[in-house]
XYZ file of C-alpha atoms in Angstrom:
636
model
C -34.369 -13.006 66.723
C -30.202 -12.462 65.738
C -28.324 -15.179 66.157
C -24.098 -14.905 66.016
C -22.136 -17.775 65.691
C -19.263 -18.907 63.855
C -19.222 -20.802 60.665
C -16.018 -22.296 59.101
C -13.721 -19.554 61.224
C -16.448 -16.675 60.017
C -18.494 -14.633 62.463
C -21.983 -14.468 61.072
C -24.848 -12.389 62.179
C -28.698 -13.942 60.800
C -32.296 -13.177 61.833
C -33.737 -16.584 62.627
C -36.883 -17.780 63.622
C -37.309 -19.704 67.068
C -39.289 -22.987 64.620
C -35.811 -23.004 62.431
C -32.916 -25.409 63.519
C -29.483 -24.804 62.929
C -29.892 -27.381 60.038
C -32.341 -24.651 58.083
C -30.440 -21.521 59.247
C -27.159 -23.000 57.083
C -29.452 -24.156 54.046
C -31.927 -21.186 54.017
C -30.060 -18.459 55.646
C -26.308 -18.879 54.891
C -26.355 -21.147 51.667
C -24.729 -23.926 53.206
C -25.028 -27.059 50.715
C -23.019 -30.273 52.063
C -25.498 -30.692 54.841
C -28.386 -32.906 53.724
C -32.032 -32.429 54.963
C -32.804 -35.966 55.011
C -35.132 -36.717 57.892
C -35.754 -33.433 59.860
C -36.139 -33.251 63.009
C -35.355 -36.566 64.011
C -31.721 -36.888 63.678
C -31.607 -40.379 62.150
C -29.796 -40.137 58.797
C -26.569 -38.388 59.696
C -27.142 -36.549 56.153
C -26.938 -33.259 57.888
C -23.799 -33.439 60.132
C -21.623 -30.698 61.431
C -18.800 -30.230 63.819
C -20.586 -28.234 66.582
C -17.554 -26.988 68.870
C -15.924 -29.624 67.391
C -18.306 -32.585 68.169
C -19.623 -34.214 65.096
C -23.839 -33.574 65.702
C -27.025 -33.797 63.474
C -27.905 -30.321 62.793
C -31.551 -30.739 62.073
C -32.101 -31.700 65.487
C -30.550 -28.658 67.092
C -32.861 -25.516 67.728
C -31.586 -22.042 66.472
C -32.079 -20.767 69.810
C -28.834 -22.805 70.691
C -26.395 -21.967 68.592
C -25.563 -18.272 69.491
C -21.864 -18.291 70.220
C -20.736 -21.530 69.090
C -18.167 -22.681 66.544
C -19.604 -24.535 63.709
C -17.752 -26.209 60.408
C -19.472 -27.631 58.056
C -17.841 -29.651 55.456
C -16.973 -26.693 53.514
C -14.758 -25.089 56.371
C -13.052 -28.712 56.230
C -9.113 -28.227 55.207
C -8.158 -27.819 51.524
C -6.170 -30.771 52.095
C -8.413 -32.834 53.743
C -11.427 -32.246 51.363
C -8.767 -33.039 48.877
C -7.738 -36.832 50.468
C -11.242 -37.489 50.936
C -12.682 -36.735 47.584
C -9.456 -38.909 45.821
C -10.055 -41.661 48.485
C -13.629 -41.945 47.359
C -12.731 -41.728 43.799
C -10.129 -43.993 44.126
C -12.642 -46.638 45.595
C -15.871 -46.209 44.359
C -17.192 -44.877 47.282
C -20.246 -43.743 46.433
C -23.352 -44.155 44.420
C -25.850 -41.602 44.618
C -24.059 -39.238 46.938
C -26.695 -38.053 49.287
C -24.970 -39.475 52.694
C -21.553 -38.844 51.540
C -20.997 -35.454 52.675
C -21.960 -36.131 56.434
C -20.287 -39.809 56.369
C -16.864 -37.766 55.318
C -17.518 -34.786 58.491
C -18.015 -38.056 60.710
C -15.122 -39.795 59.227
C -12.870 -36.863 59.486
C -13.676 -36.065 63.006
C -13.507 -39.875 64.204
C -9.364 -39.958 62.376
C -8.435 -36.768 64.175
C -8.565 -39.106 67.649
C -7.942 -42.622 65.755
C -5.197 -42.330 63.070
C -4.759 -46.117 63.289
C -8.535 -47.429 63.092
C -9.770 -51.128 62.730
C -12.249 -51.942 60.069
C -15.395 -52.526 62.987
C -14.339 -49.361 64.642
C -15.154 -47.424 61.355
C -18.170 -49.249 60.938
C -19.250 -48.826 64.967
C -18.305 -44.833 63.828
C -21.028 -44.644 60.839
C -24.248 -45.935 63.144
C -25.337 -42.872 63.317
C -25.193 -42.810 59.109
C -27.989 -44.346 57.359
C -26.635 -45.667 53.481
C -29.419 -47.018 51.411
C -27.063 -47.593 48.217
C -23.744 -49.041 48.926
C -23.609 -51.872 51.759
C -21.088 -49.526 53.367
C -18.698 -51.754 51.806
C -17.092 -49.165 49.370
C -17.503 -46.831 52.324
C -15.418 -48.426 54.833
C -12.332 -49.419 52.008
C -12.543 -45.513 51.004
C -11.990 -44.580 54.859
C -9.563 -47.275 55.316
C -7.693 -45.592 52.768
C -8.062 -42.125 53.989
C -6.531 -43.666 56.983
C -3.639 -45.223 55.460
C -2.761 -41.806 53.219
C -3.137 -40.142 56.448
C -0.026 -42.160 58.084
C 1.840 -41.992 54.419
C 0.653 -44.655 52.160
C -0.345 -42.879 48.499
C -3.235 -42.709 47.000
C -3.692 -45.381 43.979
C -4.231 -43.207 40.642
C -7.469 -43.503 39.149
C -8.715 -43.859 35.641
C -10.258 -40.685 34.058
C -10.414 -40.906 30.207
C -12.538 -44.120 30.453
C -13.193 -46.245 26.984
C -14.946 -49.858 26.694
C -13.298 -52.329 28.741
C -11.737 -50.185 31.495
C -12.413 -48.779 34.956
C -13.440 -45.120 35.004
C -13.496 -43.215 38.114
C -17.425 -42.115 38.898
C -18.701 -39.417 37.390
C -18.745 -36.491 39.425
C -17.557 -38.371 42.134
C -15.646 -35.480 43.456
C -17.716 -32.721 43.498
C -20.821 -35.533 45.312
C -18.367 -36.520 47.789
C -17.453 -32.926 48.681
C -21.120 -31.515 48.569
C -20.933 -29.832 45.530
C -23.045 -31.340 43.181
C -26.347 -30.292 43.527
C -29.687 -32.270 44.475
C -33.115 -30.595 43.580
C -33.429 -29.252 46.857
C -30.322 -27.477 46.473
C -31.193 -25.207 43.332
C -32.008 -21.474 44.266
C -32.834 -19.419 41.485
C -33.977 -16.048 41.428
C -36.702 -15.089 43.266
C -37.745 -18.415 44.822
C -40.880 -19.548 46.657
C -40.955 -22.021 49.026
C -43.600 -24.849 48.571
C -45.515 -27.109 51.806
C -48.987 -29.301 51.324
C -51.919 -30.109 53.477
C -51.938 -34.211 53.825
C -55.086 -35.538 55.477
C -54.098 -37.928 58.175
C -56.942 -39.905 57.846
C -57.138 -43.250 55.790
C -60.455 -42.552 54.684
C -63.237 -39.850 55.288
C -65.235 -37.310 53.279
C -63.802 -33.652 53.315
C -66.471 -31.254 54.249
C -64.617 -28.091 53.596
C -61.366 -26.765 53.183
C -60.326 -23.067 54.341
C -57.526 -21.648 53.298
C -58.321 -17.828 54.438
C -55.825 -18.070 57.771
C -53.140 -19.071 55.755
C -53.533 -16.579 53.200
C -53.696 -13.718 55.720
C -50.113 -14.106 56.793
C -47.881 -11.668 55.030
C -45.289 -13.838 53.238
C -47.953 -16.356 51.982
C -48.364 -15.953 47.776
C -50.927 -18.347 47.533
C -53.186 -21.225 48.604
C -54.117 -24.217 45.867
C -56.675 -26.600 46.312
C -58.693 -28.894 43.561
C -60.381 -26.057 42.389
C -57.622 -24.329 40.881
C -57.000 -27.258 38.492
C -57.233 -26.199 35.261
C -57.045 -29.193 33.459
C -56.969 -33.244 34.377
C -57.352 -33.695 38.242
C -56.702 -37.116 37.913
C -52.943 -38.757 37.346
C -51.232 -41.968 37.217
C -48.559 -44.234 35.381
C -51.458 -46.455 34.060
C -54.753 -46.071 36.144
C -55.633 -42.206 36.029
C -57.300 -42.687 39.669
C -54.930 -40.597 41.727
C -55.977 -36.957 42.179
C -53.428 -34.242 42.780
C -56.237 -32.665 44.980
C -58.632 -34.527 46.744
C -61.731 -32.088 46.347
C -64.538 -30.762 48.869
C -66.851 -33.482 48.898
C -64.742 -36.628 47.647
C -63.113 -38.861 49.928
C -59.634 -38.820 51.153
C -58.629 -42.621 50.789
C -55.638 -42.992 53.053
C -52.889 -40.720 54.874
C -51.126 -39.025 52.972
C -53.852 -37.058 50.032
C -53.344 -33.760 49.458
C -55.947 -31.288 50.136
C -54.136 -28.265 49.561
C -50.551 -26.437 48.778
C -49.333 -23.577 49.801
C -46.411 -21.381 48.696
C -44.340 -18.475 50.622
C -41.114 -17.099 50.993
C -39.388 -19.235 52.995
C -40.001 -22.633 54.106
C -40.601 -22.287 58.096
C -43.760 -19.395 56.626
C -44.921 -22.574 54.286
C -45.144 -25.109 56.524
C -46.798 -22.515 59.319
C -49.375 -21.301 56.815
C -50.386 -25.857 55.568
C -50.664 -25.681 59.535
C -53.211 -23.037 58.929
C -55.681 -24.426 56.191
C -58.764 -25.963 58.216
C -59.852 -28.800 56.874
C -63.467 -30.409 58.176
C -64.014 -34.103 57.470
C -66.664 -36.818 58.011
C -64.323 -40.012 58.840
C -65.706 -43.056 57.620
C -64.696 -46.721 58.082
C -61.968 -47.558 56.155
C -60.806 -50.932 54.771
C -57.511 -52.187 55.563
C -57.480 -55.752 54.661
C -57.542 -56.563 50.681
C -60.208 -59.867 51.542
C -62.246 -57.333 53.040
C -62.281 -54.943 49.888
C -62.843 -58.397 48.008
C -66.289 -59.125 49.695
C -70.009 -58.953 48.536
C -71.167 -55.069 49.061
C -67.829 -54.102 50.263
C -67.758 -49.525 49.814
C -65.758 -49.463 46.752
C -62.056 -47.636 48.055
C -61.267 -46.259 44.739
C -64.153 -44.232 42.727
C -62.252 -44.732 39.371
C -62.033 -48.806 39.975
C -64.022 -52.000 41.443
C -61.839 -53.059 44.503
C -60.086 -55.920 42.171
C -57.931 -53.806 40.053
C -55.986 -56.776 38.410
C -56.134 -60.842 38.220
C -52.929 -62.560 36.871
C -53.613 -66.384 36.115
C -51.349 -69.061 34.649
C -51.767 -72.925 34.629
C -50.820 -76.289 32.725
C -51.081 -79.336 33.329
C -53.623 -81.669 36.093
C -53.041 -79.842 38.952
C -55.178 -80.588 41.448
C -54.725 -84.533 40.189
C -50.790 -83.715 40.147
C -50.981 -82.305 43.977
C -53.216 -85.799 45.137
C -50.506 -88.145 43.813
C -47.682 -86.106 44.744
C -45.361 -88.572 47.157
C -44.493 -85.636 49.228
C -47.087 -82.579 49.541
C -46.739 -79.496 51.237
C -48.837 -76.550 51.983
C -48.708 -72.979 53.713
C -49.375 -69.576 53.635
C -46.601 -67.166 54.059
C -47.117 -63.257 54.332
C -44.659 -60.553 53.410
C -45.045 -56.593 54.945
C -45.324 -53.214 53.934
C -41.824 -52.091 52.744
C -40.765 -48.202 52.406
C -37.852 -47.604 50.055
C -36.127 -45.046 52.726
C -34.185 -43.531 49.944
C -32.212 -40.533 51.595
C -33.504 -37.746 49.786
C -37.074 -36.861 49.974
C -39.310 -35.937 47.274
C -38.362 -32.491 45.591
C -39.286 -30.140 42.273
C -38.316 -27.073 41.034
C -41.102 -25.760 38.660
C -39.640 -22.456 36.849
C -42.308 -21.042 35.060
C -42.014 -19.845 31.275
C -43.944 -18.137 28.825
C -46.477 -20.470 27.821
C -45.655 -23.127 29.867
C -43.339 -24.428 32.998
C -39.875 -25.938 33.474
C -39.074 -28.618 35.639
C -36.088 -29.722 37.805
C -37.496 -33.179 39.062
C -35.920 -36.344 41.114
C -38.065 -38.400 39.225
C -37.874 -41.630 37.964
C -39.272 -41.178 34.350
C -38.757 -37.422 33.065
C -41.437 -38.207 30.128
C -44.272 -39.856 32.371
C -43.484 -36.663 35.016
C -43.878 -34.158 31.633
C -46.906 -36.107 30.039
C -48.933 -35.671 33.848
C -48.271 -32.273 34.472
C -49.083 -31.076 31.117
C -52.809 -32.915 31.334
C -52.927 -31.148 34.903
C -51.872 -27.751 33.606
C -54.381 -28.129 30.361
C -51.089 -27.469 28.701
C -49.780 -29.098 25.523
C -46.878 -31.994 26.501
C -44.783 -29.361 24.518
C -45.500 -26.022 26.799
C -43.618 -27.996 29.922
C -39.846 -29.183 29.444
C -38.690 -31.873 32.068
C -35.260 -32.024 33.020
C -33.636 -34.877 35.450
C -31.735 -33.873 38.654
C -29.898 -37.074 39.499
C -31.499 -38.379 42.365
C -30.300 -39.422 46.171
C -31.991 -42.588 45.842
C -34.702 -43.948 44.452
C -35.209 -47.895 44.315
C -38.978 -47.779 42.185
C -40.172 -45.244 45.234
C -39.651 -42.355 43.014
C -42.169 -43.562 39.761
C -45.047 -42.068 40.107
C -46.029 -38.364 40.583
C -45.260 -36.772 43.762
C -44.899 -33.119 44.105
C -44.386 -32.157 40.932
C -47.445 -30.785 39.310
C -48.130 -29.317 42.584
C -44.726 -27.142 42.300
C -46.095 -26.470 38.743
C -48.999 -25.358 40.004
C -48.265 -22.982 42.045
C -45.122 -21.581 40.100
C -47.732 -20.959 37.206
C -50.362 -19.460 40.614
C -47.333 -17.074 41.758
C -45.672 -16.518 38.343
C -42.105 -16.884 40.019
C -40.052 -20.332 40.393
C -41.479 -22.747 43.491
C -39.215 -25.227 45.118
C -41.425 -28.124 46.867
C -39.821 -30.439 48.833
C -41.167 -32.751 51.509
C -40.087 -33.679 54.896
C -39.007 -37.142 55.503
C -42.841 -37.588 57.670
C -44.404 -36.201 54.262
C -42.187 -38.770 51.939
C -43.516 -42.022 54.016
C -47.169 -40.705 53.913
C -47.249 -40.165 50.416
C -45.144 -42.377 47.949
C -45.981 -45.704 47.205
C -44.552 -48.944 49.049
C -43.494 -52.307 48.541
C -46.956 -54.703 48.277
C -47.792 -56.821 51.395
C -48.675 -60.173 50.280
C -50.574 -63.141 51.277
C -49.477 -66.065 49.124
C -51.258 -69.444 49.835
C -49.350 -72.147 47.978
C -49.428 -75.933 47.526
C -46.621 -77.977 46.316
C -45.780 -81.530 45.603
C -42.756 -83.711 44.416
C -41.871 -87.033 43.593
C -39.935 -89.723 45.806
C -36.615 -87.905 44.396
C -37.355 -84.712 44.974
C -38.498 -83.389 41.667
C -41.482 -80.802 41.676
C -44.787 -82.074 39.961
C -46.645 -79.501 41.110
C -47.385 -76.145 42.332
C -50.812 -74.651 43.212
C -50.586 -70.298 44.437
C -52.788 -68.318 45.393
C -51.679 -64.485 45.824
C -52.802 -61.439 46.952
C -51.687 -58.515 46.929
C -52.417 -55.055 48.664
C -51.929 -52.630 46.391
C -53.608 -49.707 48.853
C -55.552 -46.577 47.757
C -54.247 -46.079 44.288
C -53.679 -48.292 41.343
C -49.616 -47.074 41.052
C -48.219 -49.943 38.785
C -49.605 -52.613 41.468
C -51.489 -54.276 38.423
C -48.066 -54.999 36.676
C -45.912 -55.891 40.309
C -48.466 -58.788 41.204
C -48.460 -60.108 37.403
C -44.425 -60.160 38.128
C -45.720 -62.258 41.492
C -47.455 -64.309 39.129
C -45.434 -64.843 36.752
C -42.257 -65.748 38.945
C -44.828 -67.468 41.694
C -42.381 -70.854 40.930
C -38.945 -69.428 41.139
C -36.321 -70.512 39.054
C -37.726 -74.454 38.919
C -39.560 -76.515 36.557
C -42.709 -77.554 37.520
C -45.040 -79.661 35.008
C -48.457 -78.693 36.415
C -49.319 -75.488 38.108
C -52.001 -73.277 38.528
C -51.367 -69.913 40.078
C -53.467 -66.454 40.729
C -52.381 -62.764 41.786
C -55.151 -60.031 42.587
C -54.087 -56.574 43.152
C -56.792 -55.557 45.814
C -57.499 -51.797 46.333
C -57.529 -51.017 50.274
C -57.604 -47.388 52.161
C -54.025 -48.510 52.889
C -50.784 -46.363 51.628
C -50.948 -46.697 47.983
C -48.149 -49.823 46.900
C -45.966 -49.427 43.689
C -42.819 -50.261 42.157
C -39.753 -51.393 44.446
C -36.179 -53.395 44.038
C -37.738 -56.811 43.311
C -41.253 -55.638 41.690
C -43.295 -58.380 43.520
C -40.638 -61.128 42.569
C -39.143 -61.106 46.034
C -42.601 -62.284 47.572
C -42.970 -64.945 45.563
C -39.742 -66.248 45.977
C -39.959 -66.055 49.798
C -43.451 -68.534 49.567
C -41.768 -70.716 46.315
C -38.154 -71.254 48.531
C -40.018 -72.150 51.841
C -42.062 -74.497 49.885
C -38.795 -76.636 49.150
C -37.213 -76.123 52.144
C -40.481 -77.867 53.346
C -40.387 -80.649 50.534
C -36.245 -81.282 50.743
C -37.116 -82.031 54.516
C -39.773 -84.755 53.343
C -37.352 -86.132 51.254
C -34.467 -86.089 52.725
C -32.335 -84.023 50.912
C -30.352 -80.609 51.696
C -31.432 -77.220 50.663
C -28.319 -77.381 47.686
C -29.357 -80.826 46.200
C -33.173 -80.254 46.212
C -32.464 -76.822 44.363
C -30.336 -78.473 41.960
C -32.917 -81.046 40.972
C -35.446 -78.698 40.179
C -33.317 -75.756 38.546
C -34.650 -74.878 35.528
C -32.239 -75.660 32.441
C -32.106 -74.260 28.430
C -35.473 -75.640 26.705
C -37.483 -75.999 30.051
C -40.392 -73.790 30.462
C -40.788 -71.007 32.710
C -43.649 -70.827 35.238
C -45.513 -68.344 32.635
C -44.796 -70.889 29.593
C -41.932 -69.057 27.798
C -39.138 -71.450 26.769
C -35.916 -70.568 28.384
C -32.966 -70.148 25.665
C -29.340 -71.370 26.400
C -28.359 -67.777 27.173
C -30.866 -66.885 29.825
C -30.169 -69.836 32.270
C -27.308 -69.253 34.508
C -28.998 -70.610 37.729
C -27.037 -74.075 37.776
C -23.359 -72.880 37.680
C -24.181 -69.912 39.991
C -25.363 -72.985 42.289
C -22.847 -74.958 41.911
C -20.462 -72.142 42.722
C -22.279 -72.210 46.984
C -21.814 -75.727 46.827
C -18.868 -76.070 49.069
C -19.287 -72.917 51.065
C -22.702 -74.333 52.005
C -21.309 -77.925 53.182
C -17.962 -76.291 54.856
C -20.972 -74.309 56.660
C -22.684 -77.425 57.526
C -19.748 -79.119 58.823
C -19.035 -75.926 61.368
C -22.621 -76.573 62.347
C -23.880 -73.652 61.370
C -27.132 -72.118 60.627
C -27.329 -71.710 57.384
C -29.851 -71.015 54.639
C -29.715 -71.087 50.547
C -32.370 -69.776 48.032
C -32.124 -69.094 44.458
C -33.652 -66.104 42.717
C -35.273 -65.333 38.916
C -35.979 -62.020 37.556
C -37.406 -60.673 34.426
C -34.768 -58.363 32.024
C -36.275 -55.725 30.493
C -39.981 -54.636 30.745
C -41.372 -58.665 29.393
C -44.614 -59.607 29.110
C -44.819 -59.257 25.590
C -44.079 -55.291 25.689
C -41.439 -53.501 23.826
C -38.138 -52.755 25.178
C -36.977 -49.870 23.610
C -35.076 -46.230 24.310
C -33.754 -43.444 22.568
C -30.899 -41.207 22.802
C -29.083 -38.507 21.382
C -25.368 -38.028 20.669
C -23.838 -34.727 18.651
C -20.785 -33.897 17.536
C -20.071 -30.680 18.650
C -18.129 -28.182 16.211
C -15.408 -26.747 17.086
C -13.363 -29.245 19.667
C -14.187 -32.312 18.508
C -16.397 -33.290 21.971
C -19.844 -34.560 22.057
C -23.300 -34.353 24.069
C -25.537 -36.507 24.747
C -28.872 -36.498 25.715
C -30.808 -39.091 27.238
C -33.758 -39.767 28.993
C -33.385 -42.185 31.876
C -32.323 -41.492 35.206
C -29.811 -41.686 37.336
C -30.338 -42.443 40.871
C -27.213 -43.883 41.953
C -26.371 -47.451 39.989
C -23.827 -45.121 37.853
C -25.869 -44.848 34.641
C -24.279 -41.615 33.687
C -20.373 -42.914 34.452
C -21.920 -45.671 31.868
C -22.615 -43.847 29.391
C -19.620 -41.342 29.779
């Protein structure tokens, strides 16, 4: 059907399908950037805002069949001037991080100043709800619209640093153009001749596949090609550490939780990909799955993983009489405390260009490890490591979610299938289903202390589901492990962590990396012990803090330089008792975590820096990614 509307003060005629929302017709149709396809259709993220007849709305929720005759501006059709003041606001502030929410936050914010020139701090906040921010706190947010507020009414903008050097502030690299909507994400690049990925997820959490049919979605004109496990040419099977993820689950294997892919497809345009994944028939056998890791654990329990027993790791430290320490203990505690599934909700959902080249394939990934992403899909392809070039599209989030393998080899796939470049990119639905999660733990602990309050000793007992695939679950629940006792000495101790496979959402790498569990069980065990004794949550945290020479709970000796626990303690002190005193609720917990990878394993990177000829400038290349903590304004 035509559809005529207005867009930033243009008429504009485009053929649209009834499926597409207003959201896709100014991506796909009219090239529209600054609006953000962050959690289609559900109108959540405010990443894809517009000023509908002058009403700030969520675009992906808005059906193209409603949108003939209206006015819409985008934040391109914004004022010179005004894109202008916001851009140097958010400079001038630090903003931003990764820059995925930006764009709609600044259509919200301008609309909301039009009708409040004067605005309190909580009324911009109440103004954002409907603007999900999974970097900044909103913090740097609010002080940049403050300011666009107060250079509204005639206050000037502070200047901002851009020359950088050691030891002063620089303003963010490319804060300008990430603010305005400019700088592009993955699933903004549209290179010649462009196909449009989608893939087949089973939605059950375990069952045999019987067959998969891909002939009604190859009948539709538009559709290039259908990929399943048979068209692998080389190694089906991927992961970080444990190859025991496939790219394809095959006919006759087992899907092992929501979220395997049976199947890709590529076409011309997105709404023709999705229709023709909708169209691949799939027959399964559905088979009891296990959900609980102590029921994977058990005599004769189906094995969930075909590459692994159901115990993929065991973590173990201990010194010291334990179970002596824990009977003699003048105070004694015990408990078991349980921590959820956690998703990472970074805004922008998986994406991957794959440009294919002779010999090989190019990549424009989100990743979070350009060399791991190149060494996989060259073993999928049957290529040489060589034959497929990586390159790093700084990401709108990432947080550990973005680690392993997502869509990548399957956008290399089928741009090697089609012989012309295939953007994949996944719906926000598609992202939870698929990419790995924080661990839910069970951690069973025992703890004792002396008459004063000092630990003597701490017995744990961890476990951790680490769901269908191995991810780096081994490594997050030795990280339990080895943090199981916080930042406190404790003289005798015996602690365990299992990483237990389950038909669960596979369970990787997140802010934390299974520290945060263990610190939850570890601080509710004092909390438990200082009421036993008497004491506050500040003075039985003080008695126990680990200092330079103690050991750590895994038996490293901590160095003068690596314990700051004690003065950032002493630093709550009075906050905490003027809290108190107001009779207020109030909590306090100290924190540990590992620098650097640990455990004995090299830390090490490389980069590359040349001197350009000519005028004097430089490039450098480097391999690790930015996703928003401002690695690249770093290294600038």
């Amino acid at each position: 059907m035509e559809i005529c509307f207005l867009l930033n003060g243009t008429p504009v005629r485009v053929q649209a399908d009834a499926e597409e929302t207003l959201l896709e017709i100014l991506r796909n149709r009219l090239g529209i950037r600054s609006c953000k396809e962050g959690c289609r259709p559900q109108g959540q993220c405010g990443s894809c805002l517009a000023l509908v007849d002058g009403r700030p709305l969520a675009t992906c929720v808005i059906p193209a069949t409603r949108i003939e005759g209206r006015n819409v501006v985008t934040l391109e059709g914004l004022d010179p001037v005004a894109r202008d003041l916001y851009a140097r606001c958010f400079e001038a502030t630090s903003g931003l991080q990764c820059g995925w929410c930006i764009p709609g936050i600044v259509v919200r914010a301008h609309a909301f100043l039009q009708s409040h020139p004067e605005p309190t701090r909580s009324e911009l906040a109440r103004a954002l709800d409907g603007h999900v921010c999974r970097c900044t706190g909103y913090k740097r947010i609010l002080d940049a619209l403050e300011l666009a507020a107060a250079v509204r009414r005639g206050q000037p903008i502070p200047g901002v640093e851009r020359s950088g050097g050691v030891g002063r502030p620089v303003v963010r690299y490319q804060a300008r153009a990430s603010v305005l909507g400019e700088r592009a994400f993955v699933a903004d690049l549209t290179p010649p001749g462009l196909l449009h990925g989608a893939l087949v997820l089973s939605r059950h959490p375990r069952a045999r596949v019987l067959r998969v049919d891909p002939s009604r979605a190859l009948a539709l004109p538009g559709v290039s090609g259908v990929l399943t496990a048979a068209d692998v040419p080389g190694e089906r099977w991927v992961g970080l550490i444990t190859r025991d993820w496939p790219v394809f689950v095959a006919v006759g294997e087992e899907v092992r939780c929501v979220g395997d892919v049976l199947a890709a497809v590529a076409a011309e345009d997105p709404v023709l990909a999705r229709r023709a994944a909708a169209l691949v028939e799939v027959d399964y056998e559905p088979l009891p799955p296990i959900l609980e890791p102590e029921a994977a654990l058990e005599p004769g329990a189906s094995r969930v993983n075909p590459r692994h027993v159901n115990l993929l790791s065991r973590s173990h430290y201990s010194r010291g009489q334990v179970a002596q320490a824990l009977a003699e203990g003048v105070h004694t505690v015990a408990g078991v405390w349980t921590t959820q599934r956690v998703d990472h909700l970074f805004m922008e959902p998986e994406a991957c260009l794959a440009v294919p080249e002779e010999g090989g394939v190019r990549l424009f990934t989100q990743g979070q490890g350009i060399f791991d992403d190149r060494r996989q899909v060259a073993e999928v392809l049957g290529l040489e490591a060589e034959a497929v070039q990586v390159e790093l599209i700084p990401n709108g989030g990432a947080f550990g979610g973005k680690e392993d393998l997502s869509v990548q080899a399957h956008a290399a796939l089928l741009a090697r299938h089609a012989g012309r470049p295939v953007r994949l990119a996944l719906s926000r639905e598609e992202s939870v289903l698929m990419h790995p999660k924080r661990h839910p733990m069970r951690l069973e602990y025992a703890a004792a202390c002396d008459a004063e309050g000092r630990l003597t000793a701490v017995r744990a007992r961890i476990v951790g589901d680490t769901g269908a695939y191995a991810s780096v679950g081994d490594k997050v629940m030795e990280r339990a492990a080895g943090h199981a006792c916080g930042p406190y000495r404790v003289p005798a101790l015996d602690v365990e962590a299992l990483a237990v496979y389950t038909n669960n959402p596979p369970c990787g790498a997140m802010r934390g990396f299974g520290v945060n569990q263990a610190a939850f069980a570890i601080e509710g065990c004092l909390d438990l012990l200082a009421r036993k004794v008497g004491l506050d949550a500040w003075e039985i945290r003080r008695r126990n803090l680990v200092g330079p020479g103690d050991l750590f709970t895994t038996g490293q000796v901590l160095g003068p330089p690596a314990v700051g626990a004690a003065r950032t303690l002493e630093a709550l002190r009075e906050p905490y008792l003027e809290a108190r005193r107001r009779g207020r609720a109030v909590g306090l917990a100290c924190g540990i975590k590992n620098v650097g990878i640990g455990n004995g394993m090299p830390d090490e990177g490389q980069a590359v820096l040349r001197v350009e000829d000519g005028d004097g400038g430089f490039t450098l290349f480097s391999g690790f990614t930015e996703m928003g903590q401002g690695l690249l304004t770093v290294l600038v």
